[in-house]
Every structure is written in C-alpha cells, then in structure tokens.
Amino acid sequence: MSSAFSIEKKIASELKNYVAASNLSAFMGDPLDKDNVFSFKSTVELDEKEEFPQKAINLLNTWGMHKYYIPVEHGGSLKSFEELISLVTVMSQYDLTLAIGHGKTLLGSVAVWVCGNDPMKSKVAHMINAGNTFSLAITERDHGSDLMSSQVYALEVDNGY
C-alpha cells in the first residue's frame, strides 16, 4: 500500500512540471488556425519576409512567459528546469525562431542566477519582470555565432566590467 502511495506521489510531482506547458499550449491555440498569431502560416510568412515575430513575443509576455526566466526566489515563476524545458518545447513546436527569440533572455541572464550577487539578481529580476530582454553576445551581425571572430569586449569600470 505504501509503495502505491509513493508512486502516486511521484506521478503527481512529475505532472506539476507540465501544468504551465499545458496552459501555454492552450494560450497559443491551434497552429493550423490561419488567423492565429502563433499559426504555422504566420510563422512561414514572417520567415519568408525575414521578420522577427515581435507580435507573438509580446503575446507571450502578456501570458507571463518571461517570468519563467526568473527563479521563484527572485520573484519569478521558474521552479524547475524541467518545467522550463516543457515550456520551451511548446514554443518550439509552434516556431523555433520564436522560442529562440524569446528564450534568449534566459541565456543572457543565467550567469547572474548562477554566480551573481544578490543586488545583481534583484536588478536582473526587476528588469526581466519589466519586459526587458537580455542576450549573451553570442552572435554578431557581421560574424554570426563565430566566437573566434567576435568583436564583443568588456571594459573595466570602477565597480566591475
């Protein structure tokens, strides 16, 4: 009897990682509906015009996706990376450009969550909550993702770089 309860408890624990993804998928709607901002049709049209999916990004922010790039202990919604991966998977199923374009904020802020001090974490959390985006200087217009050709550099100032 206790092992059955243990299994149910584990299943319930695992399922909670997917509630937000299910909610996001419902919010994004039917990708086959040509009038849906998140539709495959819209994705192809934007791709053919080489346009960034800003309208879709804005809608994801109204849903609160950006809050999943901030750990809960800093005022965000990020409880587990499994939950985050499920959310990114949902976005990717609609549009990989959208997932990368929106998810860059996590990549740009993760170093602060891992090794930043409390004032840094507080500032970054506030900025992301306010809708600001971050990136990690991993691409440049003239060099793409070729890190050996990167012209990004850090300047030392009084309190750091």
mmCIF file of C-alpha atoms in Angstrom:
data_model
loop_
_atom_site.group_PDB
_atom_site.id
_atom_site.type_symbol
_atom_site.label_atom_id
_atom_site.label_comp_id
_atom_site.label_asym_id
_atom_site.label_seq_id
_atom_site.Cartn_x
_atom_site.Cartn_y
_atom_site.Cartn_z
ATOM 1 C CA MET A 1 0.000 0.000 0.000
ATOM 2 C CA SER A 2 2.773 2.481 0.842
ATOM 3 C CA SER A 3 4.530 1.796 -2.495
ATOM 4 C CA ALA A 4 1.319 2.603 -4.410
ATOM 5 C CA PHE A 5 1.013 5.865 -2.469
ATOM 6 C CA SER A 6 4.666 6.585 -3.211
ATOM 7 C CA ILE A 7 4.113 6.034 -6.935
ATOM 8 C CA GLU A 8 1.046 8.310 -6.931
ATOM 9 C CA LYS A 9 3.039 10.962 -5.101
ATOM 10 C CA LYS A 10 5.865 10.711 -7.645
ATOM 11 C CA ILE A 11 3.437 10.930 -10.585
ATOM 12 C CA ALA A 12 1.758 13.994 -9.068
ATOM 13 C CA SER A 13 5.172 15.559 -8.532
ATOM 14 C CA GLU A 14 6.190 14.908 -12.149
ATOM 15 C CA LEU A 15 2.899 16.174 -13.603
ATOM 16 C CA LYS A 16 3.212 19.563 -11.921
ATOM 17 C CA ASN A 17 6.187 20.227 -14.227
ATOM 18 C CA TYR A 18 3.808 20.170 -17.199
ATOM 19 C CA VAL A 19 0.851 22.238 -15.992
ATOM 20 C CA ALA A 20 2.368 25.517 -17.194
ATOM 21 C CA ALA A 21 3.240 23.952 -20.577
ATOM 22 C CA SER A 22 -0.337 22.755 -20.957
ATOM 23 C CA ASN A 23 -1.590 26.244 -20.098
ATOM 24 C CA LEU A 24 0.845 27.829 -22.561
ATOM 25 C CA SER A 25 -0.242 25.468 -25.318
ATOM 26 C CA ALA A 26 -3.890 26.356 -24.670
ATOM 27 C CA PHE A 27 -2.980 30.069 -24.755
ATOM 28 C CA MET A 28 -1.078 29.718 -28.040
ATOM 29 C CA GLY A 29 -4.036 27.934 -29.591
ATOM 30 C CA ASP A 30 -4.409 25.957 -32.776
ATOM 31 C CA PRO A 31 -1.340 26.377 -35.021
ATOM 32 C CA LEU A 32 -3.476 25.339 -38.016
ATOM 33 C CA ASP A 33 -5.829 28.307 -37.495
ATOM 34 C CA LYS A 34 -4.554 30.745 -40.131
ATOM 35 C CA ASP A 35 -5.851 33.729 -38.111
ATOM 36 C CA ASN A 36 -3.847 32.737 -35.023
ATOM 37 C CA VAL A 37 -0.736 34.870 -34.375
ATOM 38 C CA PHE A 38 1.037 31.625 -33.418
ATOM 39 C CA SER A 39 -0.098 29.771 -36.570
ATOM 40 C CA PHE A 40 2.238 27.867 -38.847
ATOM 41 C CA LYS A 41 1.005 30.162 -41.636
ATOM 42 C CA SER A 42 2.118 33.238 -39.707
ATOM 43 C CA THR A 43 5.463 31.611 -38.919
ATOM 44 C CA VAL A 44 6.133 30.877 -42.593
ATOM 45 C CA GLU A 45 5.071 34.377 -43.665
ATOM 46 C CA LEU A 46 7.386 36.015 -41.130
ATOM 47 C CA ASP A 47 10.217 33.699 -42.099
ATOM 48 C CA GLU A 48 9.790 34.457 -45.797
ATOM 49 C CA LYS A 49 9.875 38.209 -45.032
ATOM 50 C CA GLU A 50 12.780 37.675 -42.597
ATOM 51 C CA GLU A 51 10.793 39.470 -39.897
ATOM 52 C CA PHE A 52 11.123 38.943 -36.170
ATOM 53 C CA PRO A 53 7.922 37.592 -34.516
ATOM 54 C CA GLN A 54 7.504 40.625 -32.244
ATOM 55 C CA LYS A 55 3.713 40.392 -32.013
ATOM 56 C CA ALA A 56 3.980 36.767 -30.838
ATOM 57 C CA ILE A 57 6.764 37.740 -28.399
ATOM 58 C CA ASN A 58 4.533 40.458 -26.938
ATOM 59 C CA LEU A 59 1.657 37.991 -26.519
ATOM 60 C CA LEU A 60 3.942 35.507 -24.759
ATOM 61 C CA ASN A 61 4.918 38.282 -22.360
ATOM 62 C CA THR A 62 1.274 39.075 -21.627
ATOM 63 C CA TRP A 63 0.883 35.372 -20.770
ATOM 64 C CA GLY A 64 3.916 35.676 -18.452
ATOM 65 C CA MET A 65 6.485 33.542 -20.275
ATOM 66 C CA HIS A 66 9.301 35.968 -19.412
ATOM 67 C CA LYS A 67 8.692 35.310 -15.702
ATOM 68 C CA TYR A 68 9.836 31.711 -16.241
ATOM 69 C CA TYR A 69 13.366 33.041 -16.811
ATOM 70 C CA ILE A 70 13.477 34.284 -13.207
ATOM 71 C CA PRO A 71 13.828 31.819 -10.303
ATOM 72 C CA VAL A 72 10.909 31.923 -7.849
ATOM 73 C CA GLU A 73 13.214 33.027 -5.044
ATOM 74 C CA HIS A 74 13.802 36.235 -7.027
ATOM 75 C CA GLY A 75 10.150 36.932 -7.797
ATOM 76 C CA GLY A 76 9.754 34.890 -10.965
ATOM 77 C CA SER A 77 7.993 31.686 -11.936
ATOM 78 C CA LEU A 78 10.990 29.389 -12.606
ATOM 79 C CA LYS A 79 10.529 26.400 -10.290
ATOM 80 C CA SER A 80 12.437 23.761 -12.220
ATOM 81 C CA PHE A 81 14.370 23.413 -15.419
ATOM 82 C CA GLU A 82 12.115 20.515 -16.383
ATOM 83 C CA GLU A 83 9.151 22.882 -16.306
ATOM 84 C CA LEU A 84 11.103 25.465 -18.316
ATOM 85 C CA ILE A 85 12.123 22.867 -20.901
ATOM 86 C CA SER A 86 8.491 21.843 -21.315
ATOM 87 C CA LEU A 87 7.552 25.497 -21.940
ATOM 88 C CA VAL A 88 10.355 25.998 -24.467
ATOM 89 C CA THR A 89 9.288 22.765 -26.171
ATOM 90 C CA VAL A 90 5.765 24.138 -26.584
ATOM 91 C CA MET A 91 7.075 27.386 -28.096
ATOM 92 C CA SER A 92 9.417 25.436 -30.389
ATOM 93 C CA GLN A 93 6.577 23.305 -31.694
ATOM 94 C CA TYR A 94 4.938 26.466 -32.990
ATOM 95 C CA ASP A 95 8.022 28.378 -34.130
ATOM 96 C CA LEU A 96 11.696 27.731 -33.349
ATOM 97 C CA THR A 97 12.586 31.353 -34.112
ATOM 98 C CA LEU A 98 10.006 32.419 -31.548
ATOM 99 C CA ALA A 99 11.431 30.041 -28.929
ATOM 100 C CA ILE A 100 14.986 31.245 -29.527
ATOM 101 C CA GLY A 101 13.998 34.902 -29.795
ATOM 102 C CA HIS A 102 12.080 34.761 -26.548
ATOM 103 C CA GLY A 103 14.389 32.347 -24.734
ATOM 104 C CA LYS A 104 17.497 34.442 -25.301
ATOM 105 C CA THR A 105 16.615 36.296 -22.115
ATOM 106 C CA LEU A 106 17.224 33.160 -20.079
ATOM 107 C CA LEU A 107 20.561 32.619 -21.817
ATOM 108 C CA GLY A 108 21.501 36.223 -21.188
ATOM 109 C CA SER A 109 20.590 36.125 -17.504
ATOM 110 C CA VAL A 110 21.559 32.609 -16.413
ATOM 111 C CA ALA A 111 25.109 33.659 -15.468
ATOM 112 C CA VAL A 112 23.619 36.118 -12.974
ATOM 113 C CA TRP A 113 21.413 33.397 -11.426
ATOM 114 C CA VAL A 114 24.391 31.044 -11.159
ATOM 115 C CA CYS A 115 27.140 33.351 -9.887
ATOM 116 C CA GLY A 116 25.783 36.876 -9.454
ATOM 117 C CA ASN A 117 25.438 38.612 -6.107
ATOM 118 C CA ASP A 118 22.062 39.452 -4.574
ATOM 119 C CA PRO A 119 21.908 43.060 -5.833
ATOM 120 C CA MET A 120 22.662 41.838 -9.387
ATOM 121 C CA LYS A 121 19.986 39.149 -9.140
ATOM 122 C CA SER A 122 17.464 41.645 -7.837
ATOM 123 C CA LYS A 123 18.226 44.115 -10.626
ATOM 124 C CA VAL A 124 18.048 41.499 -13.382
ATOM 125 C CA ALA A 125 14.807 40.071 -11.969
ATOM 126 C CA HIS A 126 13.305 43.567 -11.900
ATOM 127 C CA MET A 127 14.426 44.253 -15.472
ATOM 128 C CA ILE A 128 13.040 40.975 -16.842
ATOM 129 C CA ASN A 129 9.772 41.448 -14.951
ATOM 130 C CA ALA A 130 9.538 44.882 -16.585
ATOM 131 C CA GLY A 131 9.790 43.239 -20.018
ATOM 132 C CA ASN A 132 13.439 43.886 -20.812
ATOM 133 C CA THR A 133 15.294 41.264 -22.808
ATOM 134 C CA PHE A 134 18.858 40.026 -22.406
ATOM 135 C CA SER A 135 21.328 38.250 -24.606
ATOM 136 C CA LEU A 136 24.767 36.797 -24.118
ATOM 137 C CA ALA A 137 26.728 38.362 -27.003
ATOM 138 C CA ILE A 138 26.881 35.006 -28.760
ATOM 139 C CA THR A 139 26.032 36.397 -32.185
ATOM 140 C CA GLU A 140 27.067 39.469 -34.137
ATOM 141 C CA ARG A 141 25.643 40.882 -37.347
ATOM 142 C CA ASP A 142 28.998 40.598 -39.176
ATOM 143 C CA HIS A 143 30.181 37.305 -37.658
ATOM 144 C CA GLY A 144 27.111 35.272 -36.736
ATOM 145 C CA SER A 145 27.917 32.771 -33.988
ATOM 146 C CA ASP A 146 31.638 32.515 -34.787
ATOM 147 C CA LEU A 147 33.009 33.242 -31.313
ATOM 148 C CA MET A 148 36.594 33.374 -32.600
ATOM 149 C CA SER A 149 35.663 36.358 -34.806
ATOM 150 C CA SER A 150 33.633 38.151 -32.143
ATOM 151 C CA GLN A 151 34.314 41.823 -31.613
ATOM 152 C CA VAL A 152 32.472 41.954 -28.279
ATOM 153 C CA TYR A 153 34.655 43.034 -25.387
ATOM 154 C CA ALA A 154 34.262 44.156 -21.790
ATOM 155 C CA LEU A 155 35.515 47.463 -20.452
ATOM 156 C CA GLU A 156 36.675 47.659 -16.866
ATOM 157 C CA VAL A 157 34.925 50.332 -14.807
ATOM 158 C CA ASP A 158 35.095 51.226 -11.112
ATOM 159 C CA ASN A 159 32.671 48.529 -9.928
ATOM 160 C CA GLY A 160 33.407 45.768 -12.415
ATOM 161 C CA TYR A 161 33.073 45.456 -16.167
#
